[in-house]
Tab-separated table of C-alpha atoms in Angstrom:
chain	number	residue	atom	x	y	z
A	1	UNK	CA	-91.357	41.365	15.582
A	2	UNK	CA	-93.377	39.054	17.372
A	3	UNK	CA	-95.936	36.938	15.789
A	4	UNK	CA	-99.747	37.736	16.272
A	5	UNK	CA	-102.160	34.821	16.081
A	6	UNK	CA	-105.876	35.560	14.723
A	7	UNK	CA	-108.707	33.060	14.736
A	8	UNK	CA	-110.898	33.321	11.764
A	9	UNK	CA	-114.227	31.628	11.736
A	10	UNK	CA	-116.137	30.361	8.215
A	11	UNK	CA	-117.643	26.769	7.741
A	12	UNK	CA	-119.772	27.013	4.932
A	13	UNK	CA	-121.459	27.556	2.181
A	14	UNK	CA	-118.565	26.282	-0.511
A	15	UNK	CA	-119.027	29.153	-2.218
A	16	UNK	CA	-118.741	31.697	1.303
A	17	UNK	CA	-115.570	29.227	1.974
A	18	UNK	CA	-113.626	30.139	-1.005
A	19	UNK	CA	-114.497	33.141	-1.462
A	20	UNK	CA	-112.470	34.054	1.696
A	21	UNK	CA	-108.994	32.741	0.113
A	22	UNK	CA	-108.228	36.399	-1.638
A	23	UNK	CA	-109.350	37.578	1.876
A	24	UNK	CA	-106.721	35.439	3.786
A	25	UNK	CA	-104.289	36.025	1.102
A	26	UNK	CA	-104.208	39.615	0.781
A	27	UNK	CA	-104.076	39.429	4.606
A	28	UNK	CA	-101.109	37.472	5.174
A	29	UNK	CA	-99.651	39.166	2.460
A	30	UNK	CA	-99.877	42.837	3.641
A	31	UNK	CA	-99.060	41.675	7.517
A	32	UNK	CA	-96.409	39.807	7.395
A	33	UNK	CA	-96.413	39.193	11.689
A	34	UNK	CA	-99.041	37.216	11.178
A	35	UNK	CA	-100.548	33.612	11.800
A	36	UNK	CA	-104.157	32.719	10.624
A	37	UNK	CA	-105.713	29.972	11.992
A	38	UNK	CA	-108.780	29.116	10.088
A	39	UNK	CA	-111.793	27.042	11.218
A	40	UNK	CA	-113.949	25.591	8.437
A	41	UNK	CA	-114.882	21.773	7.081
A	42	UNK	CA	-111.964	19.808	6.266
A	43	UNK	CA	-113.823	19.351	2.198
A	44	UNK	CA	-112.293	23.061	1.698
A	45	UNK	CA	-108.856	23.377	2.647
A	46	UNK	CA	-107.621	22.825	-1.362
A	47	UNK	CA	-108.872	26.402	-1.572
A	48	UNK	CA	-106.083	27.512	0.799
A	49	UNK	CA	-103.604	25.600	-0.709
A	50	UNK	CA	-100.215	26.938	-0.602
A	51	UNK	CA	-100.911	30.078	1.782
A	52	UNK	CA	-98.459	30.532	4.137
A	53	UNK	CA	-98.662	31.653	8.025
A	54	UNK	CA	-102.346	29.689	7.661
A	55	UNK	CA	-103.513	26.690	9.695
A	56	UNK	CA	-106.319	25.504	8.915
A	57	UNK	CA	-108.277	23.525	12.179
A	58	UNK	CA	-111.200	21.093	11.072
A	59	UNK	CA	-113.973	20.598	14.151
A	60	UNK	CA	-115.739	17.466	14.325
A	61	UNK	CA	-119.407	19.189	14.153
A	62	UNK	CA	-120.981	15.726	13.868
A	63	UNK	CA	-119.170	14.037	16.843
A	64	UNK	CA	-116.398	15.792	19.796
A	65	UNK	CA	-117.947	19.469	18.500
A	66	UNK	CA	-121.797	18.450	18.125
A	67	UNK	CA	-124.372	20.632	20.059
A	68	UNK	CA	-123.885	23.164	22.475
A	69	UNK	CA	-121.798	21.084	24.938
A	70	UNK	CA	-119.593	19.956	21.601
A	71	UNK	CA	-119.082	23.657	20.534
A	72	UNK	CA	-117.894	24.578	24.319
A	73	UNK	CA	-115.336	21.554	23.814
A	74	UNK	CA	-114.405	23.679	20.443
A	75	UNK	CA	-113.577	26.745	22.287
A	76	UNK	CA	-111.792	24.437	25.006
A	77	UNK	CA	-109.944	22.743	21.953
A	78	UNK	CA	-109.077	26.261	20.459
A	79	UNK	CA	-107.323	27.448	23.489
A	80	UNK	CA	-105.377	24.345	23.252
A	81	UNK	CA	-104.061	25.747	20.004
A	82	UNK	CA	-102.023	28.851	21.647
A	83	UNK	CA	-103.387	32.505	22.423
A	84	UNK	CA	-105.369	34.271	20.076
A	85	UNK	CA	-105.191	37.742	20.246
A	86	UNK	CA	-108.616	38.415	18.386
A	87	UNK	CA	-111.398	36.056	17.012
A	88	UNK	CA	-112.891	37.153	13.639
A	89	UNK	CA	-115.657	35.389	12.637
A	90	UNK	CA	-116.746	35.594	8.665
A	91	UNK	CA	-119.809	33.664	9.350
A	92	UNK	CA	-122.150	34.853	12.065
A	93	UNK	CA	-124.251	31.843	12.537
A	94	UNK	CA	-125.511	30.246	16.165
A	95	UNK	CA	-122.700	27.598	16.233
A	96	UNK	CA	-119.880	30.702	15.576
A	97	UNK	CA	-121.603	33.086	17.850
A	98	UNK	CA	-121.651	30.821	20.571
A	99	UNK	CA	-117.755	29.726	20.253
A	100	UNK	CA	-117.141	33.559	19.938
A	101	UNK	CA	-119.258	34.622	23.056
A	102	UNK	CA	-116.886	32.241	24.877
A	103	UNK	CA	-113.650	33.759	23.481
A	104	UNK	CA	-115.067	37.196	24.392
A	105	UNK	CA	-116.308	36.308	28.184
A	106	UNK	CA	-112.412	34.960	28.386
A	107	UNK	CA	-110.907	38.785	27.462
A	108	UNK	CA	-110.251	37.994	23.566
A	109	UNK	CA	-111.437	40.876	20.855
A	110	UNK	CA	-114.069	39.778	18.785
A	111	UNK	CA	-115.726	41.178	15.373
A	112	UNK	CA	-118.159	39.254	13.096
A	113	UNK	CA	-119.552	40.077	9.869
A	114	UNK	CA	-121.982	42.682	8.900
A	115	UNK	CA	-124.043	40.399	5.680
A	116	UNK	CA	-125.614	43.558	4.929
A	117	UNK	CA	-129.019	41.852	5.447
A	118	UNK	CA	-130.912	45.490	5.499
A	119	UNK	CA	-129.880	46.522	2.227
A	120	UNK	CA	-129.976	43.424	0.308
A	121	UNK	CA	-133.953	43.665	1.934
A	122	UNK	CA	-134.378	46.921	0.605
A	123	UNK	CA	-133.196	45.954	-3.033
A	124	UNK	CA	-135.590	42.909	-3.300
A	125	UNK	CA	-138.267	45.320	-2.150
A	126	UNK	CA	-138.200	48.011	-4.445
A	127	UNK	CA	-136.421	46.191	-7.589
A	128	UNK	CA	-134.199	49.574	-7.870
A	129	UNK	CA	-130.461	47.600	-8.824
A	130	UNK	CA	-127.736	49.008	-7.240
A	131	UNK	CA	-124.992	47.115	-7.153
A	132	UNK	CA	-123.974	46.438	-3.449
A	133	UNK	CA	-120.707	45.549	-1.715
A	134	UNK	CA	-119.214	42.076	-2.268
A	135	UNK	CA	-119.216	39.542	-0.136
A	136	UNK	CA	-115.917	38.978	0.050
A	137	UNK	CA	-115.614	43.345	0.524
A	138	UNK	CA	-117.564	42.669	3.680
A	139	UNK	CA	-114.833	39.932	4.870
A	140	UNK	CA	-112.155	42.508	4.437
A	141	UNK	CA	-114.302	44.789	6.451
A	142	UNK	CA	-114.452	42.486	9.394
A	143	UNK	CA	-110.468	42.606	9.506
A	144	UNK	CA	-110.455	47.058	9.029
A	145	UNK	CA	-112.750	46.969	12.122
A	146	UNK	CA	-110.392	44.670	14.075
A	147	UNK	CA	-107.432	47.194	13.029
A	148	UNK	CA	-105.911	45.177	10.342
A	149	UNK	CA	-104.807	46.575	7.069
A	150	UNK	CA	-105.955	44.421	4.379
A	151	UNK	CA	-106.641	44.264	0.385
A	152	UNK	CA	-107.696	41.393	-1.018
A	153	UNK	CA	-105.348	39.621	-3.273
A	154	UNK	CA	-105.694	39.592	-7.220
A	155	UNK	CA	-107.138	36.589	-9.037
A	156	UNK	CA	-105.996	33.791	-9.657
A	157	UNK	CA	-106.398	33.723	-5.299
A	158	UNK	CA	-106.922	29.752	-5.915
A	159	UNK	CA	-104.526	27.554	-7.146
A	160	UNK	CA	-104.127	23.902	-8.079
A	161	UNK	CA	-101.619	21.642	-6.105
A	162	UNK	CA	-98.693	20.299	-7.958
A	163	UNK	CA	-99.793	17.009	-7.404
A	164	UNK	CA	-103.440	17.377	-8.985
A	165	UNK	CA	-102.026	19.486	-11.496
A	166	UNK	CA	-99.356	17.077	-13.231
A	167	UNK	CA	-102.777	14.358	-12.653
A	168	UNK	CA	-104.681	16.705	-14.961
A	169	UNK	CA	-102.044	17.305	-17.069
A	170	UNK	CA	-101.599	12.981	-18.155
A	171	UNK	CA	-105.465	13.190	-17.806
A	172	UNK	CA	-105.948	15.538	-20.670
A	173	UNK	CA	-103.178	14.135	-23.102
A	174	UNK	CA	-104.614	11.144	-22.627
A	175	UNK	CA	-107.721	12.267	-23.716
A	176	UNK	CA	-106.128	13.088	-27.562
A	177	UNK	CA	-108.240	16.107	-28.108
A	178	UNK	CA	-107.637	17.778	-31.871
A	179	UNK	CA	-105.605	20.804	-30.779
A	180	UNK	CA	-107.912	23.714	-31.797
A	181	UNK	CA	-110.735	22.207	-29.222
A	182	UNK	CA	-111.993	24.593	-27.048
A	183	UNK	CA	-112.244	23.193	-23.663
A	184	UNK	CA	-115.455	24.270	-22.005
A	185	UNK	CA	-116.345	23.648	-18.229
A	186	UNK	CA	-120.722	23.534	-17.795
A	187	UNK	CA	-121.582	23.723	-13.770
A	188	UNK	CA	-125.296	23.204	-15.016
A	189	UNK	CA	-126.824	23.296	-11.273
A	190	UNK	CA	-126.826	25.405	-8.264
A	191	UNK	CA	-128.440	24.599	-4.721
A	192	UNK	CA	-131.897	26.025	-5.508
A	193	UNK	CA	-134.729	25.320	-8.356
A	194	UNK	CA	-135.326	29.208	-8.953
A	195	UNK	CA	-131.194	29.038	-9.797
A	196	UNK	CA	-131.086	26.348	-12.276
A	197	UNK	CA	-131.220	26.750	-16.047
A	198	UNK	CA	-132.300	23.339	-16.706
A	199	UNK	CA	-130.518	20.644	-18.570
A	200	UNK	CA	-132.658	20.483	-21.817
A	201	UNK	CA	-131.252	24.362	-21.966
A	202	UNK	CA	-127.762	23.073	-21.279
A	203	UNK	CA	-127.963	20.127	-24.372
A	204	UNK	CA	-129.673	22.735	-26.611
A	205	UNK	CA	-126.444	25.259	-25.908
A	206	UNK	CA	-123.781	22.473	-26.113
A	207	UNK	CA	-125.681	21.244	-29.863
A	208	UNK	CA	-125.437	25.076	-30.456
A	209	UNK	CA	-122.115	25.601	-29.928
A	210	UNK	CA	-120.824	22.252	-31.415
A	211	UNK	CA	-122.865	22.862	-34.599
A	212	UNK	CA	-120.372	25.863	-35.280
A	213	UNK	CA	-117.213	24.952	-33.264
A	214	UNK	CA	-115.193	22.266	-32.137
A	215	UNK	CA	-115.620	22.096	-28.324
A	216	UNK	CA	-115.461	19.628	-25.610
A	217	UNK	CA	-117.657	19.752	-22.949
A	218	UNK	CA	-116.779	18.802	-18.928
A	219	UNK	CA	-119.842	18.740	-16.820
A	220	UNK	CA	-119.371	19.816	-13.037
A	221	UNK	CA	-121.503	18.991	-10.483
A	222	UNK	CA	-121.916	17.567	-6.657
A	223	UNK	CA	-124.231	14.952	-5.074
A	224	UNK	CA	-125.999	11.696	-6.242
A	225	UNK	CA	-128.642	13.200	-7.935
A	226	UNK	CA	-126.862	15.674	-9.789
A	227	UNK	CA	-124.350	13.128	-10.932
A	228	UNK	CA	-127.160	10.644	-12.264
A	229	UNK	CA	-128.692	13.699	-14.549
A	230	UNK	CA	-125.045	14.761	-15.889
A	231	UNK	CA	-124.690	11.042	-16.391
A	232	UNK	CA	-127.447	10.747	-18.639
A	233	UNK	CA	-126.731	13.804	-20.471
A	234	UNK	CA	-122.726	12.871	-21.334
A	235	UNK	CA	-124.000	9.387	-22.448
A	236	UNK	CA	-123.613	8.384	-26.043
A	237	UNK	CA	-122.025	12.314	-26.268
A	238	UNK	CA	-117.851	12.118	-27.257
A	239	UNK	CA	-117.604	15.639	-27.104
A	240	UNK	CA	-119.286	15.386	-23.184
A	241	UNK	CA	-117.074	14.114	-20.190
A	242	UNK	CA	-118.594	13.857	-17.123
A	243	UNK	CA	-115.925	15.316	-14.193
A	244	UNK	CA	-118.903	15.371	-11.082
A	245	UNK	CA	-117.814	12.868	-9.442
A	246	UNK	CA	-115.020	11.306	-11.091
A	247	UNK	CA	-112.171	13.939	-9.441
A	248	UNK	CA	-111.483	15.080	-6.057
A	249	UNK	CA	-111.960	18.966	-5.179
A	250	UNK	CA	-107.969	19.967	-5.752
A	251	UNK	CA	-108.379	17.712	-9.332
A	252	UNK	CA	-111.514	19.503	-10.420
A	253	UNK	CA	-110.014	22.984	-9.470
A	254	UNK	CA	-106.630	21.851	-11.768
A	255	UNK	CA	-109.046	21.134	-14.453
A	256	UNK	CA	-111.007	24.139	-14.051
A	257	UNK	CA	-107.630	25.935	-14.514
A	258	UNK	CA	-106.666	24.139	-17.763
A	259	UNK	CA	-110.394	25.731	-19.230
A	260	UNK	CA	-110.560	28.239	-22.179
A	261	UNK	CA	-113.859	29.574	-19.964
A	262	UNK	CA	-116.349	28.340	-17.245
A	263	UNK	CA	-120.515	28.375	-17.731
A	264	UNK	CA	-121.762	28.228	-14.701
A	265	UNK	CA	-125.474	28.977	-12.426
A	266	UNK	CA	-124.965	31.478	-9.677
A	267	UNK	CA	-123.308	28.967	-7.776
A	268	UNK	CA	-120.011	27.757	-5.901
A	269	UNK	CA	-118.564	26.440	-8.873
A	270	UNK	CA	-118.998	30.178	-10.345
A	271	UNK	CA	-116.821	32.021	-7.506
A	272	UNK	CA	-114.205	28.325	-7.543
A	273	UNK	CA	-114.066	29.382	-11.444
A	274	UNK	CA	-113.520	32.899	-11.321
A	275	UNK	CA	-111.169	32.430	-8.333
A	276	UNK	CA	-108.645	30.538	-10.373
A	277	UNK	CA	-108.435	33.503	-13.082
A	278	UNK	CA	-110.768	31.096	-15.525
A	279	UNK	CA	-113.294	32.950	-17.256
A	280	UNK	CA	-116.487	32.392	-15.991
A	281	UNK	CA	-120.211	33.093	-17.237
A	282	UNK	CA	-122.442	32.961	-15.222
A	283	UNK	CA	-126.237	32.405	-15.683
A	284	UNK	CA	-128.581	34.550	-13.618
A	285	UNK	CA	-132.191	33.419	-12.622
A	286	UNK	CA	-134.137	34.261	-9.301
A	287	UNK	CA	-131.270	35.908	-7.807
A	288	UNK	CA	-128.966	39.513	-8.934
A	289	UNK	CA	-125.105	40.052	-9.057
A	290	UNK	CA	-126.589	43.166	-7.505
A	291	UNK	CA	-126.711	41.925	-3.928
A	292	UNK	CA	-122.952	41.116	-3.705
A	293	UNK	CA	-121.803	37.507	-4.890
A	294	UNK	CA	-121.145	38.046	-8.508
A	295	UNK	CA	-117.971	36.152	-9.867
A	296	UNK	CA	-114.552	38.116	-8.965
A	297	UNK	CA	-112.499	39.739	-11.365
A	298	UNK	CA	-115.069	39.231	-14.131
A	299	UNK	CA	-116.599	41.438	-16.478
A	300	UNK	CA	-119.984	42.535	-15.781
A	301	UNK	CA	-121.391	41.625	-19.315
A	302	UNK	CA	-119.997	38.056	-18.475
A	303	UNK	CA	-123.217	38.134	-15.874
A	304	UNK	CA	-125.812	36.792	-18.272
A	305	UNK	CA	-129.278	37.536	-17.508
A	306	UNK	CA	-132.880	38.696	-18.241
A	307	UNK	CA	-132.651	42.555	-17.602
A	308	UNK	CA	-134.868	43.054	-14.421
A	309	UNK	CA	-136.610	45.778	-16.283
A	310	UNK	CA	-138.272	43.488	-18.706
A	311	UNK	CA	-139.242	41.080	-15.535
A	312	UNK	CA	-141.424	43.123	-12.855
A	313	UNK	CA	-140.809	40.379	-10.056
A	314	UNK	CA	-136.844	40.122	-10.334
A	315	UNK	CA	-134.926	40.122	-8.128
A	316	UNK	CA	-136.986	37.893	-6.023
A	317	UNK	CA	-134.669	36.112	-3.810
A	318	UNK	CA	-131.575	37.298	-2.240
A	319	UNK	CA	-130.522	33.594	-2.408
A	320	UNK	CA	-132.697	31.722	-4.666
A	321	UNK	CA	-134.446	29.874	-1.981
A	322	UNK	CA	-137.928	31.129	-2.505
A	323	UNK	CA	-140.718	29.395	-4.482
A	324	UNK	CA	-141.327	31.272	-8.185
A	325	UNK	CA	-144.607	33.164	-8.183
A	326	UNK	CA	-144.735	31.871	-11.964
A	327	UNK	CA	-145.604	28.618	-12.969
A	328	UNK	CA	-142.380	28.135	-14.408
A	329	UNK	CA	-139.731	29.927	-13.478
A	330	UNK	CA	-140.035	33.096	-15.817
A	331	UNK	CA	-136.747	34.686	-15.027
A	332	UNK	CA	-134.729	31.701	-16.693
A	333	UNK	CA	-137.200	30.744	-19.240
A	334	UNK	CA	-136.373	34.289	-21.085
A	335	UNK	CA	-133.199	33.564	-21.292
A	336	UNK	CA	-133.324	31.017	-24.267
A	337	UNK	CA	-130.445	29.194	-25.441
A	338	UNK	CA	-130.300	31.330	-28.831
A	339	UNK	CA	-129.902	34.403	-26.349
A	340	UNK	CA	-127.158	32.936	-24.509
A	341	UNK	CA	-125.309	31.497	-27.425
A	342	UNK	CA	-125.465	34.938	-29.101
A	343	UNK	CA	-124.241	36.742	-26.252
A	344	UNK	CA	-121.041	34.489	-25.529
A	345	UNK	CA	-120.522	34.881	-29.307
A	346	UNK	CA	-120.704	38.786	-28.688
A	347	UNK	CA	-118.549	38.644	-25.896
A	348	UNK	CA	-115.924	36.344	-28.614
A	349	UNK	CA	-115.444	33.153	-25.900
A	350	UNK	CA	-115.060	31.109	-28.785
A	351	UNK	CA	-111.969	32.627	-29.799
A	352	UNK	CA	-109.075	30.161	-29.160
A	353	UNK	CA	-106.263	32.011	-27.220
């Protein structure tokens, strides 16, 4: 049976990235005459690693693919690759719609993503929470429409290479923890204010926990300014290492792997987590698990949060990009660090398995 060759569109967010690996997977897996190739930023592709039948191609958005001429020179560069016999693209922004209006004006089938922006509209609106379909539910969909039969694939979807994986193997035997230490990964940030617990939260829930347990702590995080705030809270802390960075992206997915359980904002370091079958709570502020990009293959009680009945205004943002109408944010305020440290107790996390 001959091979057929599908182009599959998503560059960002890091979170939207990865969660399209159990996508690809359970694709490749339940059609087994097919090649992927995938377009996203080169940053991602240790999510994908070890799928086969999937090349990943990395444009240069900043140089050779940059503006409209640069995105023409993409689809140019595309057609290079071989013959695609349909374009599916998972992100359904300008730059994708453009590269896909030139596949379609050459005869190639196109479908893009449905985001579901009416609904998610209509929840914020009337604060009624029903839970709506995943985002990674809608990727599938994209493939049904284009005549594909497709499930996605099981957690763990993400795995570790071999290479970071014997790394973080040496790294933690080197570190000579006592062997009943429960190994705790803390993503304390996410990309917008309304999202973010705050750090004085985080150090009061890390005293908490290390008060009654014996825990280690390994603090996640991305960019300068992040890093400089984790910094300052690991300092003068042995039972705090600082991971943001220190590690590359397949190294901090090993170690997220070798956790007894994730904390974590709504965030990309929530779906990374839950994608590599790690537990993973997650903390819950402006935004809902309701609208579709709750952590995979976790329990819904693992979704920690001020019940929206108790909080007129939430949800308020499908995202978490919008200002708080409170002069601090309310939503995450509620949610002390007693309350959370209770609730992982009721949910036994600290249980060493």
């Amino acid at each position: 049976m001959p091979v057929q060759r599908i182009l599959v569109f998503r560059l960002s967010a890091m979170g939207d990235v990865a969660l399209t690996v159990p996508v690809i997977r359970g694709m490749l897996e339940e059609n087994p005459n097919l090649s992927i190739t995938f377009v996203t930023r080169p940053f991602f592709a240790p999510f994908f690693e070890g799928i086969p039948r999937l090349q990943l191609y990395f444009p240069d958005l900043k140089g050779r693919h940059k503006g409209f001429g640069g995105l023409f020179r993409l689809f140019l560069d595309l057609r290079k690759e071989g013959r695609f016999e349909t374009v599916i693209d998972l992100h359904n922004v300008l730059r994708t719609k453009l590269v896909r209006s030139y596949f379609r004006a050459a005869g190639t089938s196109v479908f893009y993503i449905d985001k579901g922006r009416e609904e998610k509209k209509e929840l914020l609106k009337t604060k009624e929470i029903k839970q709506l379909k995943h985002s990674s539910e809608r990727y599938c969909d994209v493939f049904r429409k284009a005549g594909f039969n497709v499930q996605m694939s099981p957690v763990p979807a993400i795995a570790s290479s071999a290479k970071a994986s014997e790394k973080i193997q040496e790294y933690l035997e080197s570190q000579k923890l006592p062997e009943q230490t429960l190994k705790i990964g803390f993503a304390p940030f996410a990309t917008h204010a309304t999202k973010i617990w705050g750090l004085e939260n985080a150090r009061q829930l890390m005293q908490l926990i290390n008060e009654k347990y014996q825990a280690h702590f390994y603090l996640f995080g991305g960019g300068q300014e992040e890093i400089e705030k984790l910094q300052a809270l690991s300092t003068d802390n042995d039972h705090i290492t600082l991971v943001a960075g220190q590690m590359n992206l397949s190294e901090e997915i090993a170690l997220i792997t070798r956790m007894d359980f994730m904390l974590s904002m709504d965030s990309s370091n929530m779906h990374i987590a839950a994608l590599t079958g790690t537990k993973t709570i997650s903390i819950w502020g402006a935004t809902h698990p309701a609208f579709g990009f709750y952590a995979l293959g976790q329990p819904e009680e693992y979704s920690l949060q001020t019940p929206a009945d108790e909080l007129a205004c939430r949800p308020c943002s499908v995202f978490g990009n919008k200002p708080c109408i409170h002069e601090t944010i309310k939503c995450m305020e509620m949610l002390t660090p007693n309350i959370v440290f209770r609730k992982m107790e009721q949910l036994n996390l600290f249980q060493i398995q």
